[in-house]
Structure formats: C-alpha cells, structure tokens
Coordinates of C-alpha atoms in Angstrom, one line a residue:
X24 CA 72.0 90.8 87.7
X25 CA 76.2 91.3 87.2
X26 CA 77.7 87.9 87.4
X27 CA 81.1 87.4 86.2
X28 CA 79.7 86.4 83.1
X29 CA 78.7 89.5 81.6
X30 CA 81.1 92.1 82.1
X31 CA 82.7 94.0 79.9
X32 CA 86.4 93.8 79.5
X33 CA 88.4 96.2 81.5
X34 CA 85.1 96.5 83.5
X35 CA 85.0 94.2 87.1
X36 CA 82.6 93.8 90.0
X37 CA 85.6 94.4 92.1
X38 CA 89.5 94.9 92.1
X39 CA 91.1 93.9 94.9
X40 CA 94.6 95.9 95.4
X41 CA 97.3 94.0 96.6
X42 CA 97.8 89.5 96.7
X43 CA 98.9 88.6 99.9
X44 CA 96.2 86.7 102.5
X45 CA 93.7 88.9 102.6
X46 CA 93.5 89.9 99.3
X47 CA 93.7 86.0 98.0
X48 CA 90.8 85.4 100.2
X49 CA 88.7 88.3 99.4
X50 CA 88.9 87.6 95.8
X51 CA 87.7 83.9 96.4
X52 CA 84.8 84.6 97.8
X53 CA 83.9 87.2 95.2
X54 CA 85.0 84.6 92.8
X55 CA 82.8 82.1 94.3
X56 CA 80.2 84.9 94.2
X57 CA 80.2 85.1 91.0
X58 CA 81.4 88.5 90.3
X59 CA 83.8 89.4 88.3
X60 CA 86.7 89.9 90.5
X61 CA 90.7 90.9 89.4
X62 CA 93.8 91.0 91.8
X63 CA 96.4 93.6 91.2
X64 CA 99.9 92.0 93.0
X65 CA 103.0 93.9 93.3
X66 CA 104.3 91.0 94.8
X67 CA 105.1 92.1 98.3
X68 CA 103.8 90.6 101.1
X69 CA 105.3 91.4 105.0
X70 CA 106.6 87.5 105.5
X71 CA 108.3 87.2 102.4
X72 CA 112.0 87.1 104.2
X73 CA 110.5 83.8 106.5
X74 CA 111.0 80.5 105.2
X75 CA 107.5 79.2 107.0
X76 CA 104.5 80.7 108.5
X77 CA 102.8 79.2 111.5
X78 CA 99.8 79.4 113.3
X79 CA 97.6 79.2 110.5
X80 CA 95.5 76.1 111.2
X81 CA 96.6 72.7 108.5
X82 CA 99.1 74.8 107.2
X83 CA 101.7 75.1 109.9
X84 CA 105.0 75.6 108.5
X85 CA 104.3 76.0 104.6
X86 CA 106.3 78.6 102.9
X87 CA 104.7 81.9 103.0
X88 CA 104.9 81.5 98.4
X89 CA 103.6 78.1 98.6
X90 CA 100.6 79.5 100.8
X91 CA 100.0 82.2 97.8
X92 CA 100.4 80.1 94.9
X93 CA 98.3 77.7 96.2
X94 CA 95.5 80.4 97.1
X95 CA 96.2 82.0 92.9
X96 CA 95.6 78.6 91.9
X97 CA 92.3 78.2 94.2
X98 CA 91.1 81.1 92.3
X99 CA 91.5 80.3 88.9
X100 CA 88.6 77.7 89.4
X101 CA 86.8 81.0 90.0
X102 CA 87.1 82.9 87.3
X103 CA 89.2 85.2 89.1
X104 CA 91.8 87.3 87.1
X105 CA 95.2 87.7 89.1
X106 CA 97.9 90.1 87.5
X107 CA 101.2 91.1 88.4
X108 CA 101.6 94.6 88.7
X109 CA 101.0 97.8 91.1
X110 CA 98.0 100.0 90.9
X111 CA 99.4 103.9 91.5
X112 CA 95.8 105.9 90.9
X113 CA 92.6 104.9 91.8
X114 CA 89.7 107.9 91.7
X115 CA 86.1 107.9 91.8
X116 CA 84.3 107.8 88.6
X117 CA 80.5 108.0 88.5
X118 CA 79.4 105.0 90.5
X119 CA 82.6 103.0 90.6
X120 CA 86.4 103.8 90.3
X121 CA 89.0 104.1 88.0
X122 CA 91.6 102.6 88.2
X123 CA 95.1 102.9 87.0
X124 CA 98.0 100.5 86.8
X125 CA 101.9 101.0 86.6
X126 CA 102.2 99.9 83.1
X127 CA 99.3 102.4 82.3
X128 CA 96.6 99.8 82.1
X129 CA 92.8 101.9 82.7
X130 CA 90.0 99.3 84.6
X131 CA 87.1 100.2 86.0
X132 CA 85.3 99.1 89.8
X133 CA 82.0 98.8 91.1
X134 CA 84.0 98.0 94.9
X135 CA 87.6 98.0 95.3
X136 CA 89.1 96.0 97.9
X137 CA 92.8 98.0 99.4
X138 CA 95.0 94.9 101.1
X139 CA 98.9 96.6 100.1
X140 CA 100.1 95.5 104.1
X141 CA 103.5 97.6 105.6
X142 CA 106.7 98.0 105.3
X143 CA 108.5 97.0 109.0
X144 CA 111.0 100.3 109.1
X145 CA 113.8 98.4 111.8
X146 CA 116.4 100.0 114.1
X147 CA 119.8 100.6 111.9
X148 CA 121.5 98.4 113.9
X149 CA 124.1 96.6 111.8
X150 CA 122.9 93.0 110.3
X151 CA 119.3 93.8 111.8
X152 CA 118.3 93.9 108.2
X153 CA 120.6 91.5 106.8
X154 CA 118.8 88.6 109.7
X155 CA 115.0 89.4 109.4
X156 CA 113.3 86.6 109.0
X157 CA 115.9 83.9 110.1
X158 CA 117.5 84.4 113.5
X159 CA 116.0 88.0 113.7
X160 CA 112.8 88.3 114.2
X161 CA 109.8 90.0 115.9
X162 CA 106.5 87.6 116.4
X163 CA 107.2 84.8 119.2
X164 CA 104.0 83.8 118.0
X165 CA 104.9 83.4 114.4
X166 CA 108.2 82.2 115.6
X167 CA 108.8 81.6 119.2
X168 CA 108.4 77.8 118.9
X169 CA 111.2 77.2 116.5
X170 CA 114.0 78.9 118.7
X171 CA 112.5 77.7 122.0
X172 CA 115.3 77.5 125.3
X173 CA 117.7 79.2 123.4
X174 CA 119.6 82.2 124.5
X175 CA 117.3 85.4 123.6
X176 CA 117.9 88.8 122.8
X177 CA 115.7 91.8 122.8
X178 CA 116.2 95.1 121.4
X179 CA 114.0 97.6 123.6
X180 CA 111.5 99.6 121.4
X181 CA 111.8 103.5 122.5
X182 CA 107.8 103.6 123.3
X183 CA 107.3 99.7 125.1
X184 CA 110.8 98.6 126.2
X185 CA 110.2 95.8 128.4
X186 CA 106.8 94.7 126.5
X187 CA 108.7 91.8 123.6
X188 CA 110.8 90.8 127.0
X189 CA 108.1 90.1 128.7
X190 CA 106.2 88.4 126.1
X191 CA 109.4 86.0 124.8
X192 CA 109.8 84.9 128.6
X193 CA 107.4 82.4 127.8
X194 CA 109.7 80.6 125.1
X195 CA 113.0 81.1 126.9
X196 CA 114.6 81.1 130.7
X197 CA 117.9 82.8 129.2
X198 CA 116.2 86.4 127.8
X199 CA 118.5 89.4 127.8
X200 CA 116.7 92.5 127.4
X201 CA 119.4 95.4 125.8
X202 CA 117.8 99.1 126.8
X203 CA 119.7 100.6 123.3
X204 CA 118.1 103.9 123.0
X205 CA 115.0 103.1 125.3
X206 CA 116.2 105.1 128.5
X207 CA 115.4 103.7 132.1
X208 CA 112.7 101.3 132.9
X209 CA 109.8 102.7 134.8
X210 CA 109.4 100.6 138.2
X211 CA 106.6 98.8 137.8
X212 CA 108.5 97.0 134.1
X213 CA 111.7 97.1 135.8
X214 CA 109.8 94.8 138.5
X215 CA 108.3 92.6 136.1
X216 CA 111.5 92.0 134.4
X217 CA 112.9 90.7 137.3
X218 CA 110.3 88.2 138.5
X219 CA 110.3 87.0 134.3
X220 CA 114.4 86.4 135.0
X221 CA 115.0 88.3 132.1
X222 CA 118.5 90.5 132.2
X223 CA 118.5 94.3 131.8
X224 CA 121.7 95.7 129.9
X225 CA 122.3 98.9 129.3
X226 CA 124.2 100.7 126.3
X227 CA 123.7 101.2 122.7
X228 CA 123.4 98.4 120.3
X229 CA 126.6 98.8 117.3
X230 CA 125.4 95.7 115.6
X231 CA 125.0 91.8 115.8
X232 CA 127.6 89.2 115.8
X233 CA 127.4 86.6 112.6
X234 CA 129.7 83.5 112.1
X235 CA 129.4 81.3 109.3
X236 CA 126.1 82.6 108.7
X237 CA 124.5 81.5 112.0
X238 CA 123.9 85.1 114.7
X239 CA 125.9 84.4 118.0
X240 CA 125.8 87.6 119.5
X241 CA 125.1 91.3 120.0
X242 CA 127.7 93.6 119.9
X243 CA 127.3 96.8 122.3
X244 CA 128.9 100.2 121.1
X245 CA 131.5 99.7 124.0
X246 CA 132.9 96.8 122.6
X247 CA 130.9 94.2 124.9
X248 CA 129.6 91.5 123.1
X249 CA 126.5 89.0 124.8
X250 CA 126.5 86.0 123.1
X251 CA 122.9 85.4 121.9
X252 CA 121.1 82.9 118.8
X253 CA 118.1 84.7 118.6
X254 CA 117.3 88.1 118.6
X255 CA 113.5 89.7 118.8
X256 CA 113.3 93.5 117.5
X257 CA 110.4 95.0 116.9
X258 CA 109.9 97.7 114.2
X259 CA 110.4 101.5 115.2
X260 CA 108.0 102.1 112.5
X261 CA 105.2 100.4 110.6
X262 CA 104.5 102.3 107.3
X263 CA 101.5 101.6 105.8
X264 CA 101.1 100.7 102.2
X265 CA 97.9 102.9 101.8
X266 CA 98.9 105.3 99.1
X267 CA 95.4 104.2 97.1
X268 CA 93.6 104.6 100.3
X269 CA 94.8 108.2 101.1
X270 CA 94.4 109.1 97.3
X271 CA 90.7 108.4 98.2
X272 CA 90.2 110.1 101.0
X273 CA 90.1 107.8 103.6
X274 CA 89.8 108.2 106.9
X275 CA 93.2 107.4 109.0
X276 CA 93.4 106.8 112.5
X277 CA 96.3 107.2 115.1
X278 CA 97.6 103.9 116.6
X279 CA 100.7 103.2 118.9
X280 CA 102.2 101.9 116.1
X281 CA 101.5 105.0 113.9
X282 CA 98.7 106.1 111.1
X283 CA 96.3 103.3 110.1
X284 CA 92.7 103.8 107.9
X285 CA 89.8 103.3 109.9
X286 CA 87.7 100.5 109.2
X287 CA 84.3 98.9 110.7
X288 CA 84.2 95.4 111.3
X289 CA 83.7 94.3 107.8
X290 CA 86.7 96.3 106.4
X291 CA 84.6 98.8 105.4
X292 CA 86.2 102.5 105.1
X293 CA 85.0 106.2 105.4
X294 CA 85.2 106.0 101.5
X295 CA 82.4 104.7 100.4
X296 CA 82.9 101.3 98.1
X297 CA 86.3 100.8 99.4
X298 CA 87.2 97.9 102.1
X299 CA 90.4 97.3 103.6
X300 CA 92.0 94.2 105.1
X301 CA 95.1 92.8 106.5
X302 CA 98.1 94.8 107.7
X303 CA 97.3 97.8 106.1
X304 CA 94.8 98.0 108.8
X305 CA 97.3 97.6 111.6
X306 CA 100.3 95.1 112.6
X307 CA 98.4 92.5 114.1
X308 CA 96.9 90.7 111.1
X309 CA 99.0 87.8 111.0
X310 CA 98.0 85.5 108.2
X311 CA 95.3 83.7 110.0
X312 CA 93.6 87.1 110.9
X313 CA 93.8 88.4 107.5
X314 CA 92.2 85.5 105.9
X315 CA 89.3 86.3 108.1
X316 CA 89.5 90.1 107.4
X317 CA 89.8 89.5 103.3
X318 CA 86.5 87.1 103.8
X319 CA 84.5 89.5 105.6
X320 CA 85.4 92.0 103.1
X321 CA 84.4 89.7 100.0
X322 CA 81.2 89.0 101.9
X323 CA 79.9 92.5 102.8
X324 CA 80.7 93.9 99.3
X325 CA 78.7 90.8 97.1
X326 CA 76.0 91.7 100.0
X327 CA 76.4 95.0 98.7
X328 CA 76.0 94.6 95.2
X329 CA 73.6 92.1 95.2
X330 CA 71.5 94.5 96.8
X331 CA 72.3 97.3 94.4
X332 CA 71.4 95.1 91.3
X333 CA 68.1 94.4 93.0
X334 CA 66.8 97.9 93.5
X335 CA 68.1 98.8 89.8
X336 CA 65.7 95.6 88.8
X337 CA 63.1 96.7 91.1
X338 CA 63.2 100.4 89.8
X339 CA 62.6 99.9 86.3
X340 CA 59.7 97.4 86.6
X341 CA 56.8 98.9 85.4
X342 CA 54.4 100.1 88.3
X343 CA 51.5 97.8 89.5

C-alpha cells in the first residue's frame, strides 16, 4: 500500500495546485493520510491586500500570512512538501498526471488537487484599486464589523444594484447607495431601499476622495463629492484561476458571477482524479468555507486511493 514513505522522487500520491486555505488544508489531511502529498504555491491568495481575516472560528483577526505560515508549518509535521512556484501544464499520463512547473520542474500525480482562487477584476474607478482591502472593500461579513456606524458608500454592480446596499444596512444607518453605471432601480429594490434608509444618488462615479491616506469621500463625474469612510464595491468580474483545470478538460458551469468548474460535494470534477476547492469554485468560499472544501477534498481522494491500492492487492493474490 503507497504511504508517503515509498515513493519515488518526483513521484506523489497527490499535488495539490495552489497554497491558500483550501489547498493548506487538503494537503494536511493527505499528509496525515500518509500519502505523499506536495503543494505548488504561486503565492497568491484573494485576501492578500487585508491586514486580518475574520470569521474563521479562534482565529478572528489573524493576518491572512500568519494564517498560511502557520498552516505550511502544520504540514511539515506531515511530511508534506510545500514549494514556491506555479504549475503552467498539467496532462494525463497513464493513470496519473503530469505535471509541469514554471521553472520546468516534471512530477508526476496519482490525484491532483486544483485550489488557484480569482482574481476580483474592480470597476476603474479612480483609487478603487489603490483602497482594496483597507477602506475599500466588498464582504460586510469579512469586514462589516470593523467599520460599523460609519458613513457607507456603495458602488451599484450593473447586474444587482441595490443587493450590497441592502446587505451593509445591517452595519450602518448612514448608507449611500451611488447607481454609477447601474441604470434605474426596478420598483420593488427601489422600495426596499427606502424602508433600509439607505440614499439613492445618481451619476457616474470619477473616483474616491483620499486625505492623508485615510478615504473621505466619493467624487461623482459632475464634480459632487459625498463625503463617505467606507466604501463597499463589489467586483464586475470574478476570473477564475482555472487555467490547469480547463487544460484538463473540465467541466465549467455558468454562474451570476461568471464561468466556474463544476464540482460535486466533495470537490470532485468531470475530470476524473482532479478535485477542486475554494474560490476557484465560486466567490463565496471565504476562508472558513474553503478549509471545509480543501478537507473534503483530501478526504474523498485518500478514500480513493486507499481503495485503488486494495483492488491492485486483491488482484494479484493468487486464486483460492
């Protein structure tokens, strides 16, 4: 039976793509498995611009690198190998997959493990960019507690205007909601918006008002500005990191947020051998969620390959 032990070099039980939460916690419990188990990071992960994560139960408010150095150093009690780097091929090969690295570095897979996340594409709205993460930002989940009662802002998304209004409401009395490029409000939001007390102004965004590094306002392309501290955008795009995953073949499926690979509830894809976890299966794996989506993974593929190494056993004992 394969244990970590007794693999040749170059040669894992499983390579899981990508080191943020998911990946981390896939590869511990193939570590603690005991199969031979390598992460591939490219160093990446979605919350890197936040200076804390929340939500995520005894860890509330640790540093999203703190979080992942603490979960590499977990792993090393493992056996688990964890390299910098970026996997750009991965193809089947008998069995398994091969896999190729940046630096041209050739492994081999029996299971690969795809947990790359997205890339938030955000409005080009001046200092939009430059203020992700601090006093720009898109969770109220995530953040919504830190900046409580002070003066919102919302940037309407073109496909769910009033929805992030809505939602902040909770955290705030003083929300204004700015249309941008949305168009008009249907009745039924523009009627919800006005029971949540939140303020509906109309006109394109030009860009947000920073003084001594601290956002004040939002200036509108007429000159107006509404002096705000936080603003709440949400992405007019999330782009998948699933180049390895299309390379494969896998299945995608249409979301309101765009193209996603289609997974079962394990993480398991159309491909078969390859699981995915965490954003690259859709926006809403915060890091609690992917934690749970990388263990399911890790779980369902040393199932997997326990049960392959027992019917290889089985088949070559000699009959009767």
């Amino acid at each position: 039976m394969n244990t970590h032990t007794d693999s040749p070099l170059g040669r894992y039980d499983a390579v899981v793509v990508g080191g943020g939460a998911a990946g981390l916690s896939a590869a511990l419990i193939l570590g603690r498995s005991r199969l031979r188990t390598l992460v591939v990071d490219a160093g990446e992960p979605r919350n890197a611009p936040a200076a804390h994560m929340h939500g995520v139960l005894s860890r509330d408010g640790t540093s999203p690198a703190d979080y992942l150095a603490a979960g590499r150093r977990e792993l090393a009690a493992y056996g688990v190998d964890v390299r910098d780097g970026r996997v750009t091929g991965a193809a089947r090969d008998g069995d398994g997959f091969a896999v190729v690295l940046a630096d041209g570095t050739s492994l081999s897979a029996r299971r690969l493990v795809v947990t790359t996340g997205l890339v938030d594409e955000l409005p080009e709205i001046d200092g939009v960019a430059e203020r992700w993460g601090r006093d720009v930002v898109h969770c109220p989940y995530c953040h919504g507690w830190e900046v409580r009662d002070l003066p919102f802002g919302v940037i309407a998304h073109p496909a769910m205007p009033a929805h992030q209004a809505l939602t902040v409401s909770r955290w705030s009395r003083d929300v204004t909601l700015f249309l941008h490029t949305a168009g008009e409000l249907s009745a039924r939001d523009a009627s919800l918006l006005d029971a949540a007390g939140v303020r509906v102004v109309t006109g394109e965004v030009a860009g947000l008002v920073v003084e001594e590094d601290r956002l004040t306002g939002v200036r509108l392309a007429d000159g107006r500005i509404v002096p705000r501290a936080v603003v709440f955008v949400a992405a007019q795009r999330l782009a998948a990191r699933d180049g390895v995953l299309r390379e494969l073949g896998a299945e995608l499926r249409e979301t309101p947020f765009g193209e996603f690979v289609a997974v079962d509830g394990t993480g398991r894809t159309s491909v078969p051998g390859v699981w995915a976890a965490g954003n690259v299966t859709g926006p809403q794996e915060q890091v609690v969620n992917a934690v749970s989506r990388g263990y399911r993974a890790g779980v369902a593929i040393s199932s997997e390959l326990l049960l392959a190494d027992l019917e290889q056993a089985a088949a070559r004992r000699p009959a009767g």
